[in-house]
Each structure stands twice: as C-alpha cells, then as structure tokens.
C-alpha cells in the first residue's frame, strides 16, 4: 500500500543488527478486521493520515492482513528474569512492522500486538483478547497524559477471531508505538546467547538510537549504563508519584529508552498503601507499589552485568565500574522522587527536612487509609474537609509544618498553588472506571470508554467534567485483582 496515501514512512534499522536478534515474521491474517479504537492525535504526530488509515484498506494493516510498503516485519528475540527466574523469551505475540520516521524526523517502532504465532511463541497462540488490549490502550494513553514516558497506543482492531483463555474471548490487535522495543532482556539475551560482537552491536545500536551523546563519552558503554540508570530512576519515581503499580517488572518488561512498557496487570492505587498488589500472579508481593524502586535497582544490576565485557578489558575493573554505577541508583532515584514530591507540595526550593515532611504525610495517609490522589488534590485546592485526614490532630500538626515551610520560600502562594495544580492530577485511570468502560465496550458500547479517554487526556486540567471521575470507589468487599491478559 502506497506511502503517499496513508503516510507510512518506514525504515527497518533493526534488521541491520546481527540475525540472532530477530526472526523475519509476517503477521498472520485474521478473518474479519474491524477498527474499534483509533488515536487521531497520535496518528497525526506520526505523520499518518487518520482517514486513510481508518479506511477498509488501512484497517487491514492495523489488523495484520496487509503489510505497508517499506515494512520488514519481524519478531524480536530477548530473554528476561521473570519473577527472578531467568528465561529465554522473545516476541511471542508481537510483530514489529517497521520504524515510522515522523515529519519531524523522529523514529518510532510500529508494532502489532496479538498478530499470531512467531518463532518465540512457545506454547502460546500469539493472539490477544479485546479486553486486555483496550485496557492497555486506556492506561498507556493515561500515562502519556500524566506526562510519564510510555509506549503509546495507535489503534485497536477486533479480529473477528475467538481466542481461548479460561473462556472464549473476542480477539484483537493493538498497534503499539514505542521509541524502541529494546529491553534489559534484549541485552540479557545478547550476553547469554550472542557473541561478543553481537553484544557490542546491540549496545552501539542502543546508544545511536537513544543516547547519541554517550557516543562521545570516554567510555561509551559506561555512559550508556549511567544514562539508562538515570532514565529508569526518573521513570520509576514518576510511577511512584502518581500511584502507578506496574505489576510485572520483569527485566524483559524494562526498556532501555526509559519508557513504561507492558501494560498487563498494572493498575493505579486508590488508598495509599505501600504493600498494594493488584496482580493475581504476584502472590509474594515482589512487585508491590512500595517495592518498585528496589526492583528497578535489581533489574538495572542485571543490565549492568550484561555490559561487563564492554566496560573494560580487565574483568575486575569492569565489575567495579558496573558496581559503582549501580551504587548511584538509590541516590539518583531519591533525588528524582524528592523533586517530584516537593512539586506536589508546592515547594520550589529544597530544605534538608523535606524528606521528613513528606514521610509524615505519607505515614498519616497509610495509617488512615487516605486516597492518595485526592489527598494531594485536597491540599492543592485547600479542601481539606474532603480528606480522610480531616480532624486528625497529627494532620493538623503537619499542616502547620507545611504552612511554615511554604512561608520560608520566596515564591507566592499563588505560584505554589499553580505548581501543585500542575503536579497533582485531578484524575487517574481508577480501576472501577476502567472496568466500567471495558464492560460497556464488551457489549459494543464504546461511549463510556471514549469519555474516559478524553478525561484522562488532560489530567492536570482540573475541569468541572473531571469531578465525577475523581471520586474514589466505594468500599468493596473484594479486593481489586488484575490478570496478565495473555
Ligand atoms: P508478558 O507477560 O506479556 O511480558 O509476556 C511474557 C512472554 O510471553 C513474552 O515472551 C511474550 O511474547 C509471551 N507471550 C505472552 N502471551 C503470549 C501468547 N498469547 N502467545 C505467545 N506468546 C505469548
Ligand atoms: Mg512483556
């Protein structure tokens, strides 16, 4: 299909990597493609023509029945630590169509998720069900709205095929857009099963694609490691600041670019509680909300290990360099997190006691089961009677500390409130809202989902329409559970 009509402008730099890193793989055809969600704004920014892409022919591409001109479809090989256990993996239910070069010259992977079996499918069918693909669309786009680096969702097409999980479900394909799909697990794969040259080629590719400035460093591979540590520390801090729980922080689900990837069992926390776990398979709480920063460090240590042959010809020195870089992670993470928390509290400058100020508030929130997002909203708009903490003596004490702290900075109260408005979302994709949207969509009514998406697109607008979406769910006897959606 012609590039002029739809705007496809594809390159395939991944195919220049050694062959161990991928297998050529066309998407497998589906019987009855039907577009159910389409992201007009994202299409436009990619230089794609929304109308053409939504035409019958365009939808054939989004469903994997037609390969656009310039595409070289492939499935990527990777490995990963899944809940701590090392395994050989790969795109078992995804095919990379190509890399779209946007009108401004940026490069984005266009990947179909759910296009049928690949050489890495193992026992799986390579297919995806409609519900989980819609869920990924909602949450990834909500993350983008929140200003958190993430893979994006261009479209969901129903396939007309039934996929069999515990129950028969309607099948679907999601078009995922990412600045790349390089993972910590891709490096683990190279270190375990590739040659020294393969590993070096991968690292050079990652530098060229994501950290070109590292190429000029004295030790480019150390610069790569440090850059990924910083990006991931910043990312995980952002998750923590909005109450996002990824749910399956395996090393194959951690990108080199620093984008959030793999929206399986993720969910947002309502009530502030460090031990919150939603994923049904995370029985040990390995990926609980409060554990995420530690797991980030653990995963980055696995990344650092893969780079040892590249860091220095002397293995002992290489090991030392890797360890030194990893040792920085906790401080880097804390710095990002503290900066974000200060902004949430309207603080422009730094004082040594800020960490204590924040910890007292979070401690009170945990103790009194306060809603995380709405506590910060109430502080922003001085509507304290709306919070679970209202009337509690320790909270009144804390407010005095916070007020005193604000008085000690030169910026006005107005400026401080503006900073809080820009740092505390009115809406997050709350589980009960997401579930309701999916339920209606399952019955063919997408209006609830579309409205939710529009509210989530501008979470810092604090508009009147957002008010009803800001409400926390009522008490439930059954805790919220998420599933991997494979
Ligand atoms: P995930 O839990 O989505 O990170 O997936 C872990 C691994 O399982 C990846 O290698 C996926 O490609 C693979 N996988 C997940 N679902 C399927 C499926 N339905 N068919 C084949 N492979 C799958
Ligand atoms: Mg994954």
Tab-separated table of C-alpha atoms in Angstrom, residues 4-475:
chain	number	residue	atom	x	y	z
A	4	UNK	CA	1.647	8.831	-0.134
A	5	UNK	CA	-1.933	7.962	0.815
A	6	UNK	CA	-1.511	6.732	4.370
A	7	UNK	CA	1.727	8.426	5.295
A	8	UNK	CA	3.713	5.298	6.116
A	9	UNK	CA	7.367	6.255	6.032
A	10	UNK	CA	9.083	3.150	7.309
A	11	UNK	CA	12.675	2.226	7.931
A	12	UNK	CA	13.983	-1.013	9.370
A	13	UNK	CA	17.182	-0.291	11.255
A	14	UNK	CA	16.628	-3.327	13.498
A	15	UNK	CA	17.307	-5.635	10.550
A	16	UNK	CA	20.850	-4.268	10.466
A	17	UNK	CA	21.547	-5.921	13.800
A	18	UNK	CA	23.037	-9.429	13.733
A	19	UNK	CA	20.459	-12.072	12.871
A	20	UNK	CA	20.435	-13.630	16.333
A	21	UNK	CA	18.320	-10.669	17.478
A	22	UNK	CA	15.222	-11.304	15.394
A	23	UNK	CA	13.287	-13.560	13.045
A	24	UNK	CA	11.531	-12.309	9.967
A	25	UNK	CA	7.861	-12.840	10.601
A	26	UNK	CA	4.752	-11.556	8.862
A	27	UNK	CA	1.626	-11.051	10.924
A	28	UNK	CA	-0.812	-13.945	10.470
A	29	UNK	CA	-4.062	-12.994	8.710
A	30	UNK	CA	-7.320	-12.619	10.618
A	31	UNK	CA	-10.821	-13.260	9.279
A	32	UNK	CA	-12.808	-10.070	9.920
A	33	UNK	CA	-10.876	-6.948	10.963
A	34	UNK	CA	-12.869	-4.141	12.469
A	35	UNK	CA	-11.372	-0.986	13.933
A	36	UNK	CA	-12.689	-0.282	17.415
A	37	UNK	CA	-10.351	2.442	18.698
A	38	UNK	CA	-8.133	4.877	16.861
A	39	UNK	CA	-5.818	7.573	18.181
A	40	UNK	CA	-6.161	10.557	15.863
A	41	UNK	CA	-3.720	12.800	17.710
A	42	UNK	CA	-1.005	10.155	17.778
A	43	UNK	CA	-1.554	9.315	14.104
A	44	UNK	CA	-1.105	12.968	13.206
A	45	UNK	CA	2.111	13.294	15.197
A	46	UNK	CA	3.464	10.217	13.407
A	47	UNK	CA	2.669	11.740	10.036
A	48	UNK	CA	-0.050	9.152	9.345
A	49	UNK	CA	-3.262	10.145	7.618
A	50	UNK	CA	-6.037	9.238	10.002
A	51	UNK	CA	-8.790	8.979	7.412
A	52	UNK	CA	-6.857	6.685	5.091
A	53	UNK	CA	-5.708	4.525	7.954
A	54	UNK	CA	-9.283	4.050	9.118
A	55	UNK	CA	-10.444	3.082	5.629
A	56	UNK	CA	-11.048	-0.572	4.835
A	57	UNK	CA	-7.563	-0.936	3.380
A	58	UNK	CA	-5.927	0.956	6.220
A	59	UNK	CA	-7.566	-1.271	8.804
A	60	UNK	CA	-6.168	-4.332	7.006
A	61	UNK	CA	-2.735	-3.025	8.005
A	62	UNK	CA	-3.733	-2.410	11.622
A	63	UNK	CA	-5.082	-5.975	11.779
A	64	UNK	CA	-2.007	-7.521	10.195
A	65	UNK	CA	-3.654	-8.653	6.929
A	66	UNK	CA	-1.676	-6.237	4.815
A	67	UNK	CA	1.915	-5.121	5.173
A	68	UNK	CA	2.585	-1.490	4.258
A	69	UNK	CA	5.220	-0.524	1.704
A	70	UNK	CA	8.645	-0.289	3.252
A	71	UNK	CA	7.874	-2.675	6.107
A	72	UNK	CA	10.163	-5.568	7.039
A	73	UNK	CA	8.115	-7.360	9.694
A	74	UNK	CA	9.993	-9.253	12.383
A	75	UNK	CA	9.734	-10.697	15.857
A	76	UNK	CA	12.448	-9.706	18.311
A	77	UNK	CA	14.442	-12.142	20.414
A	78	UNK	CA	15.006	-11.401	24.081
A	79	UNK	CA	15.360	-13.008	27.462
A	80	UNK	CA	14.352	-11.932	30.920
A	81	UNK	CA	14.147	-12.534	34.614
A	82	UNK	CA	10.503	-13.328	35.272
A	83	UNK	CA	9.806	-13.021	38.996
A	84	UNK	CA	13.531	-13.555	39.496
A	85	UNK	CA	13.914	-16.584	37.181
A	86	UNK	CA	15.957	-16.256	34.028
A	87	UNK	CA	14.216	-17.432	30.839
A	88	UNK	CA	14.600	-17.237	27.081
A	89	UNK	CA	11.694	-15.241	25.646
A	90	UNK	CA	11.064	-13.099	22.573
A	91	UNK	CA	8.075	-11.562	20.817
A	92	UNK	CA	5.680	-14.470	21.197
A	93	UNK	CA	2.672	-12.375	20.351
A	94	UNK	CA	4.046	-9.288	18.701
A	95	UNK	CA	5.445	-8.342	15.315
A	96	UNK	CA	7.442	-5.208	14.591
A	97	UNK	CA	6.200	-3.782	11.294
A	98	UNK	CA	8.908	-1.183	10.966
A	99	UNK	CA	10.095	2.163	12.263
A	100	UNK	CA	7.998	5.147	11.291
A	101	UNK	CA	10.022	8.283	10.595
A	102	UNK	CA	7.832	11.195	11.601
A	103	UNK	CA	7.620	14.555	9.818
A	104	UNK	CA	9.990	15.960	12.463
A	105	UNK	CA	12.474	13.156	11.864
A	106	UNK	CA	11.804	11.097	14.970
A	107	UNK	CA	11.836	7.296	14.805
A	108	UNK	CA	9.106	5.154	16.374
A	109	UNK	CA	8.606	1.398	16.331
A	110	UNK	CA	5.221	0.350	14.985
A	111	UNK	CA	4.403	-2.989	16.497
A	112	UNK	CA	1.314	-5.177	16.264
A	113	UNK	CA	0.484	-6.943	19.497
A	114	UNK	CA	-1.565	-10.104	19.003
A	115	UNK	CA	-0.754	-10.953	15.349
A	116	UNK	CA	-0.445	-14.723	15.811
A	117	UNK	CA	2.364	-17.167	16.376
A	118	UNK	CA	6.055	-16.359	15.938
A	119	UNK	CA	9.174	-18.497	16.450
A	120	UNK	CA	9.134	-17.275	20.078
A	121	UNK	CA	5.537	-18.199	20.889
A	122	UNK	CA	6.405	-21.386	22.792
A	123	UNK	CA	3.027	-22.896	23.760
A	124	UNK	CA	1.075	-19.673	23.172
A	125	UNK	CA	-1.246	-18.774	20.298
A	126	UNK	CA	0.321	-15.366	19.666
A	127	UNK	CA	-3.073	-13.790	19.917
A	128	UNK	CA	-4.557	-11.204	22.266
A	129	UNK	CA	-8.048	-10.692	23.632
A	130	UNK	CA	-10.006	-7.490	23.119
A	131	UNK	CA	-10.443	-6.568	26.808
A	132	UNK	CA	-6.726	-6.510	27.723
A	133	UNK	CA	-5.820	-4.616	24.529
A	134	UNK	CA	-8.433	-1.949	25.306
A	135	UNK	CA	-7.102	-1.825	28.839
A	136	UNK	CA	-3.547	-1.280	27.571
A	137	UNK	CA	-4.838	1.468	25.277
A	138	UNK	CA	-6.578	3.278	28.166
A	139	UNK	CA	-3.754	3.037	30.672
A	140	UNK	CA	-0.883	3.763	28.299
A	141	UNK	CA	-2.676	6.837	26.962
A	142	UNK	CA	-3.493	7.909	30.537
A	143	UNK	CA	0.211	7.616	31.386
A	144	UNK	CA	1.047	9.787	28.408
A	145	UNK	CA	-1.498	12.345	29.590
A	146	UNK	CA	0.137	12.297	33.007
A	147	UNK	CA	3.467	13.167	31.403
A	148	UNK	CA	5.056	9.790	32.067
A	149	UNK	CA	7.282	8.283	29.355
A	150	UNK	CA	5.423	5.337	27.856
A	151	UNK	CA	4.750	3.252	24.815
A	152	UNK	CA	1.602	4.545	23.134
A	153	UNK	CA	-1.457	3.013	21.556
A	154	UNK	CA	-2.383	3.916	18.000
A	155	UNK	CA	-5.305	1.575	17.420
A	156	UNK	CA	-7.191	-1.498	18.495
A	157	UNK	CA	-8.696	-3.679	15.794
A	158	UNK	CA	-11.013	-6.569	16.568
A	159	UNK	CA	-10.018	-9.625	14.527
A	160	UNK	CA	-13.305	-11.494	14.255
A	161	UNK	CA	-11.495	-14.485	15.732
A	162	UNK	CA	-12.163	-16.129	19.071
A	163	UNK	CA	-9.206	-16.578	21.400
A	164	UNK	CA	-9.375	-19.218	24.081
A	165	UNK	CA	-8.238	-18.361	27.581
A	166	UNK	CA	-10.219	-19.528	30.590
A	167	UNK	CA	-13.231	-18.578	28.477
A	168	UNK	CA	-13.671	-17.922	24.779
A	169	UNK	CA	-12.999	-14.211	24.152
A	170	UNK	CA	-13.110	-11.862	21.162
A	171	UNK	CA	-9.644	-11.424	19.648
A	172	UNK	CA	-7.972	-8.084	18.926
A	173	UNK	CA	-4.722	-6.500	17.786
A	174	UNK	CA	-3.210	-3.422	19.382
A	175	UNK	CA	-0.868	-1.182	17.419
A	176	UNK	CA	1.819	-0.206	19.882
A	177	UNK	CA	4.116	2.736	19.258
A	178	UNK	CA	7.425	2.921	21.094
A	179	UNK	CA	10.642	4.852	20.803
A	180	UNK	CA	12.056	1.316	20.594
A	181	UNK	CA	11.391	-2.127	21.990
A	182	UNK	CA	14.930	-2.614	23.309
A	183	UNK	CA	14.693	-4.145	26.764
A	184	UNK	CA	17.068	-5.038	29.566
A	185	UNK	CA	16.079	-8.548	28.445
A	186	UNK	CA	17.432	-7.891	24.943
A	187	UNK	CA	20.862	-7.287	26.497
A	188	UNK	CA	20.493	-10.359	28.677
A	189	UNK	CA	19.754	-12.375	25.556
A	190	UNK	CA	22.863	-10.988	23.848
A	191	UNK	CA	25.061	-11.631	26.877
A	192	UNK	CA	23.790	-15.195	27.266
A	193	UNK	CA	23.394	-16.400	23.677
A	194	UNK	CA	25.152	-13.885	21.456
A	195	UNK	CA	28.834	-13.404	20.653
A	196	UNK	CA	30.937	-10.514	21.957
A	197	UNK	CA	30.376	-8.805	18.606
A	198	UNK	CA	26.609	-9.271	18.885
A	199	UNK	CA	26.596	-7.641	22.296
A	200	UNK	CA	28.689	-4.732	21.091
A	201	UNK	CA	26.452	-4.254	18.046
A	202	UNK	CA	23.399	-4.133	20.307
A	203	UNK	CA	24.982	-1.634	22.689
A	204	UNK	CA	26.105	0.577	19.803
A	205	UNK	CA	22.613	0.409	18.347
A	206	UNK	CA	21.055	1.416	21.682
A	207	UNK	CA	23.483	4.333	22.004
A	208	UNK	CA	22.779	5.543	18.485
A	209	UNK	CA	19.032	5.244	18.930
A	210	UNK	CA	18.563	6.586	22.455
A	211	UNK	CA	21.726	8.100	23.882
A	212	UNK	CA	23.729	9.565	20.984
A	213	UNK	CA	25.590	11.819	23.416
A	214	UNK	CA	27.089	8.700	25.036
A	215	UNK	CA	28.961	8.009	21.821
A	216	UNK	CA	31.282	10.910	22.632
A	217	UNK	CA	31.990	9.806	26.187
A	218	UNK	CA	35.373	8.489	27.199
A	219	UNK	CA	33.744	5.112	27.889
A	220	UNK	CA	30.594	4.962	25.782
A	221	UNK	CA	29.276	1.759	27.384
A	222	UNK	CA	29.640	3.164	30.872
A	223	UNK	CA	27.868	6.296	29.660
A	224	UNK	CA	25.087	4.070	28.292
A	225	UNK	CA	24.741	2.303	31.628
A	226	UNK	CA	24.639	5.580	33.542
A	227	UNK	CA	22.102	7.075	31.158
A	228	UNK	CA	19.758	4.084	31.443
A	229	UNK	CA	20.077	4.141	35.234
A	230	UNK	CA	19.098	7.803	35.257
A	231	UNK	CA	16.174	7.370	32.846
A	232	UNK	CA	14.772	4.385	34.730
A	233	UNK	CA	15.217	6.066	38.112
A	234	UNK	CA	13.304	9.080	36.777
A	235	UNK	CA	10.603	6.834	35.328
A	236	UNK	CA	10.019	4.797	38.461
A	237	UNK	CA	9.931	7.985	40.544
A	238	UNK	CA	7.164	9.228	38.254
A	239	UNK	CA	5.214	5.977	38.750
A	240	UNK	CA	5.518	6.348	42.500
A	241	UNK	CA	4.377	9.960	42.391
A	242	UNK	CA	1.084	9.083	40.674
A	243	UNK	CA	0.477	5.770	42.466
A	244	UNK	CA	1.073	3.541	39.435
A	245	UNK	CA	1.797	-0.117	40.042
A	246	UNK	CA	3.345	-1.805	37.016
A	247	UNK	CA	2.674	-5.258	38.381
A	248	UNK	CA	5.167	-7.263	36.322
A	249	UNK	CA	8.555	-5.557	36.466
A	250	UNK	CA	10.399	-8.460	34.906
A	251	UNK	CA	13.636	-7.474	33.156
A	252	UNK	CA	12.021	-8.163	29.783
A	253	UNK	CA	9.464	-5.502	30.651
A	254	UNK	CA	12.036	-2.791	31.354
A	255	UNK	CA	13.039	-0.646	28.401
A	256	UNK	CA	16.412	0.825	27.539
A	257	UNK	CA	14.671	4.028	26.414
A	258	UNK	CA	13.092	4.650	29.827
A	259	UNK	CA	9.528	4.261	28.587
A	260	UNK	CA	6.942	2.320	30.525
A	261	UNK	CA	6.154	-0.888	28.656
A	262	UNK	CA	3.899	-3.900	29.014
A	263	UNK	CA	0.524	-3.000	30.388
A	264	UNK	CA	-0.555	-6.364	31.698
A	265	UNK	CA	-1.566	-6.492	35.334
A	266	UNK	CA	-0.802	-2.831	36.063
A	267	UNK	CA	-3.235	-0.615	37.969
A	268	UNK	CA	-3.389	2.633	39.909
A	269	UNK	CA	-3.636	2.696	43.669
A	270	UNK	CA	-6.609	4.447	45.288
A	271	UNK	CA	-5.852	4.197	49.025
A	272	UNK	CA	-2.218	4.875	49.886
A	273	UNK	CA	-0.597	1.637	50.991
A	274	UNK	CA	2.982	0.601	50.258
A	275	UNK	CA	2.108	-3.094	50.169
A	276	UNK	CA	-0.556	-2.694	47.478
A	277	UNK	CA	-0.503	-5.513	44.916
A	278	UNK	CA	-3.184	-5.982	42.277
A	279	UNK	CA	-1.722	-8.739	40.127
A	280	UNK	CA	-3.233	-12.144	40.773
A	281	UNK	CA	0.055	-13.879	39.968
A	282	UNK	CA	2.216	-11.736	42.269
A	283	UNK	CA	1.480	-13.810	45.338
A	284	UNK	CA	4.680	-12.792	47.136
A	285	UNK	CA	4.181	-9.081	46.541
A	286	UNK	CA	7.508	-8.856	44.699
A	287	UNK	CA	6.140	-6.045	42.542
A	288	UNK	CA	4.112	-4.273	45.245
A	289	UNK	CA	3.826	-0.476	44.980
A	290	UNK	CA	6.479	0.216	47.606
A	291	UNK	CA	8.909	-2.355	46.183
A	292	UNK	CA	9.116	-0.826	42.736
A	293	UNK	CA	12.154	1.385	43.375
A	294	UNK	CA	14.119	-1.611	44.747
A	295	UNK	CA	13.110	-3.843	41.870
A	296	UNK	CA	14.192	-1.103	39.484
A	297	UNK	CA	17.646	-1.255	41.052
A	298	UNK	CA	17.702	-5.038	40.883
A	299	UNK	CA	16.788	-5.002	37.193
A	300	UNK	CA	19.410	-2.361	36.445
A	301	UNK	CA	22.026	-4.517	38.159
A	302	UNK	CA	21.090	-7.300	35.704
A	303	UNK	CA	21.558	-4.780	32.887
A	304	UNK	CA	24.945	-3.716	34.248
A	305	UNK	CA	26.083	-7.361	34.337
A	306	UNK	CA	25.402	-7.769	30.644
A	307	UNK	CA	27.710	-4.839	29.854
A	308	UNK	CA	30.730	-6.121	31.789
A	309	UNK	CA	32.552	-7.448	28.698
A	310	UNK	CA	32.218	-3.995	27.137
A	311	UNK	CA	33.073	-1.823	30.132
A	312	UNK	CA	36.738	-2.740	30.466
A	313	UNK	CA	39.098	-5.390	29.127
A	314	UNK	CA	40.041	-6.228	32.690
A	315	UNK	CA	37.066	-8.064	34.145
A	316	UNK	CA	37.715	-6.995	37.709
A	317	UNK	CA	37.841	-3.355	36.721
A	318	UNK	CA	34.731	-3.773	34.588
A	319	UNK	CA	32.905	-5.286	37.539
A	320	UNK	CA	33.972	-2.390	39.741
A	321	UNK	CA	32.703	0.125	37.198
A	322	UNK	CA	29.359	-1.657	36.973
A	323	UNK	CA	29.052	-1.790	40.747
A	324	UNK	CA	29.941	1.874	41.139
A	325	UNK	CA	27.314	2.876	38.591
A	326	UNK	CA	24.638	0.725	40.214
A	327	UNK	CA	25.552	2.072	43.660
A	328	UNK	CA	24.454	5.515	42.434
A	329	UNK	CA	20.954	4.349	41.596
A	330	UNK	CA	19.346	4.783	45.007
A	331	UNK	CA	20.506	8.386	45.331
A	332	UNK	CA	19.509	9.212	41.767
A	333	UNK	CA	16.078	7.695	42.332
A	334	UNK	CA	15.631	9.586	45.627
A	335	UNK	CA	16.614	12.862	44.013
A	336	UNK	CA	14.007	12.430	41.258
A	337	UNK	CA	11.358	11.323	43.734
A	338	UNK	CA	12.058	14.148	46.199
A	339	UNK	CA	11.926	16.745	43.440
A	340	UNK	CA	8.542	15.379	42.339
A	341	UNK	CA	7.181	15.261	45.877
A	342	UNK	CA	8.300	18.825	46.554
A	343	UNK	CA	6.387	19.930	43.465
A	344	UNK	CA	3.314	18.015	44.660
A	345	UNK	CA	3.516	20.056	47.871
A	346	UNK	CA	4.094	23.343	46.053
A	347	UNK	CA	7.715	23.649	47.142
A	348	UNK	CA	10.181	25.251	44.790
A	349	UNK	CA	13.393	25.021	46.737
A	350	UNK	CA	14.949	22.297	48.872
A	351	UNK	CA	15.354	22.043	52.625
A	352	UNK	CA	17.056	19.224	54.445
A	353	UNK	CA	13.895	18.328	56.397
A	354	UNK	CA	11.684	17.969	53.315
A	355	UNK	CA	12.023	14.208	53.328
A	356	UNK	CA	10.644	14.114	56.885
A	357	UNK	CA	7.792	16.428	55.972
A	358	UNK	CA	6.814	14.128	53.119
A	359	UNK	CA	7.239	10.959	55.155
A	360	UNK	CA	4.957	12.226	57.917
A	361	UNK	CA	2.207	12.971	55.410
A	362	UNK	CA	2.554	9.616	53.666
A	363	UNK	CA	2.632	7.856	57.009
A	364	UNK	CA	-0.639	9.516	58.018
A	365	UNK	CA	-2.169	8.619	54.674
A	366	UNK	CA	-1.233	4.983	55.132
A	367	UNK	CA	-2.392	4.900	58.740
A	368	UNK	CA	-5.780	6.437	57.944
A	369	UNK	CA	-6.313	4.768	54.555
A	370	UNK	CA	-6.457	8.052	52.729
A	371	UNK	CA	-6.981	8.228	48.990
A	372	UNK	CA	-3.573	9.073	47.529
A	373	UNK	CA	-4.596	11.222	44.543
A	374	UNK	CA	-7.389	13.009	46.340
A	375	UNK	CA	-5.310	13.898	49.380
A	376	UNK	CA	-2.951	15.863	47.148
A	377	UNK	CA	-5.913	17.393	45.308
A	378	UNK	CA	-7.425	18.489	48.604
A	379	UNK	CA	-4.119	20.079	49.609
A	380	UNK	CA	-3.912	21.816	46.233
A	381	UNK	CA	-7.379	23.333	46.461
A	382	UNK	CA	-7.453	23.768	50.213
A	383	UNK	CA	-10.469	21.473	50.540
A	384	UNK	CA	-9.177	19.565	53.496
A	385	UNK	CA	-12.594	18.602	54.823
A	386	UNK	CA	-12.804	16.260	51.826
A	387	UNK	CA	-9.920	14.092	53.022
A	388	UNK	CA	-9.818	11.104	55.326
A	389	UNK	CA	-7.246	13.002	57.382
A	390	UNK	CA	-9.522	15.895	58.273
A	391	UNK	CA	-9.942	16.386	62.004
A	392	UNK	CA	-6.956	14.236	62.911
A	393	UNK	CA	-4.660	16.052	65.351
A	394	UNK	CA	-1.401	14.828	63.769
A	395	UNK	CA	-2.604	16.055	60.397
A	396	UNK	CA	-3.338	19.490	61.854
A	397	UNK	CA	0.222	19.491	63.193
A	398	UNK	CA	1.540	18.508	59.797
A	399	UNK	CA	-0.389	21.318	58.132
A	400	UNK	CA	1.346	23.785	60.431
A	401	UNK	CA	4.737	22.396	59.420
A	402	UNK	CA	3.806	22.564	55.742
A	403	UNK	CA	2.479	26.110	56.020
A	404	UNK	CA	5.624	27.211	57.802
A	405	UNK	CA	7.676	25.561	55.096
A	406	UNK	CA	5.772	27.393	52.365
A	407	UNK	CA	6.273	30.692	54.203
A	408	UNK	CA	10.018	30.120	54.137
A	409	UNK	CA	10.171	30.172	50.327
A	410	UNK	CA	10.153	33.418	48.361
A	411	UNK	CA	7.509	32.322	45.833
A	412	UNK	CA	3.934	33.469	46.348
A	413	UNK	CA	1.104	31.205	47.482
A	414	UNK	CA	-0.407	31.601	44.012
A	415	UNK	CA	2.754	30.326	42.363
A	416	UNK	CA	2.852	27.479	44.832
A	417	UNK	CA	-0.740	26.529	44.074
A	418	UNK	CA	-0.064	26.624	40.344
A	419	UNK	CA	2.851	24.263	40.838
A	420	UNK	CA	0.580	21.926	42.781
A	421	UNK	CA	-2.122	22.072	40.103
A	422	UNK	CA	0.479	21.106	37.525
A	423	UNK	CA	1.893	18.308	39.664
A	424	UNK	CA	-1.211	16.696	41.159
A	425	UNK	CA	-3.579	15.079	38.681
A	426	UNK	CA	-7.333	15.504	39.065
A	427	UNK	CA	-7.897	12.110	37.502
A	428	UNK	CA	-6.095	8.823	37.193
A	429	UNK	CA	-7.481	5.740	35.464
A	430	UNK	CA	-9.198	4.418	38.544
A	431	UNK	CA	-9.884	0.710	38.460
A	432	UNK	CA	-13.641	0.948	38.836
A	433	UNK	CA	-13.814	3.422	35.944
A	434	UNK	CA	-11.613	1.311	33.701
A	435	UNK	CA	-13.665	-1.795	34.484
A	436	UNK	CA	-16.933	0.000	33.735
A	437	UNK	CA	-15.564	1.268	30.407
A	438	UNK	CA	-14.427	-2.242	29.457
A	439	UNK	CA	-17.745	-3.750	30.421
A	440	UNK	CA	-19.695	-1.383	28.180
A	441	UNK	CA	-17.169	-1.854	25.384
A	442	UNK	CA	-17.634	-5.612	25.691
A	443	UNK	CA	-21.304	-5.044	24.911
A	444	UNK	CA	-20.411	-2.920	21.891
A	445	UNK	CA	-20.909	0.482	23.535
A	446	UNK	CA	-17.634	2.422	23.351
A	447	UNK	CA	-19.054	5.749	24.522
A	448	UNK	CA	-18.090	5.213	28.172
A	449	UNK	CA	-14.542	4.305	27.176
A	450	UNK	CA	-14.222	7.265	24.787
A	451	UNK	CA	-15.379	9.661	27.504
A	452	UNK	CA	-12.943	8.176	29.976
A	453	UNK	CA	-10.116	8.578	27.452
A	454	UNK	CA	-10.965	12.218	26.878
A	455	UNK	CA	-10.995	12.956	30.614
A	456	UNK	CA	-7.676	11.144	31.091
A	457	UNK	CA	-6.003	13.012	28.244
A	458	UNK	CA	-5.609	16.202	30.323
A	459	UNK	CA	-5.337	15.082	33.944
A	460	UNK	CA	-3.983	18.417	35.160
A	461	UNK	CA	-6.854	20.457	33.716
A	462	UNK	CA	-8.895	20.281	36.935
A	463	UNK	CA	-12.019	20.887	34.862
A	464	UNK	CA	-15.591	20.515	36.164
A	465	UNK	CA	-16.175	17.452	33.910
A	466	UNK	CA	-13.364	15.686	35.741
A	467	UNK	CA	-15.042	15.995	39.102
A	468	UNK	CA	-17.096	12.788	38.891
A	469	UNK	CA	-14.066	10.863	37.574
A	470	UNK	CA	-12.022	11.980	40.542
A	471	UNK	CA	-14.213	10.189	43.060
A	472	UNK	CA	-12.649	7.217	44.793
A	473	UNK	CA	-14.533	3.929	44.535
A	474	UNK	CA	-16.943	2.950	47.270
A	475	UNK	CA	-15.803	0.337	49.770
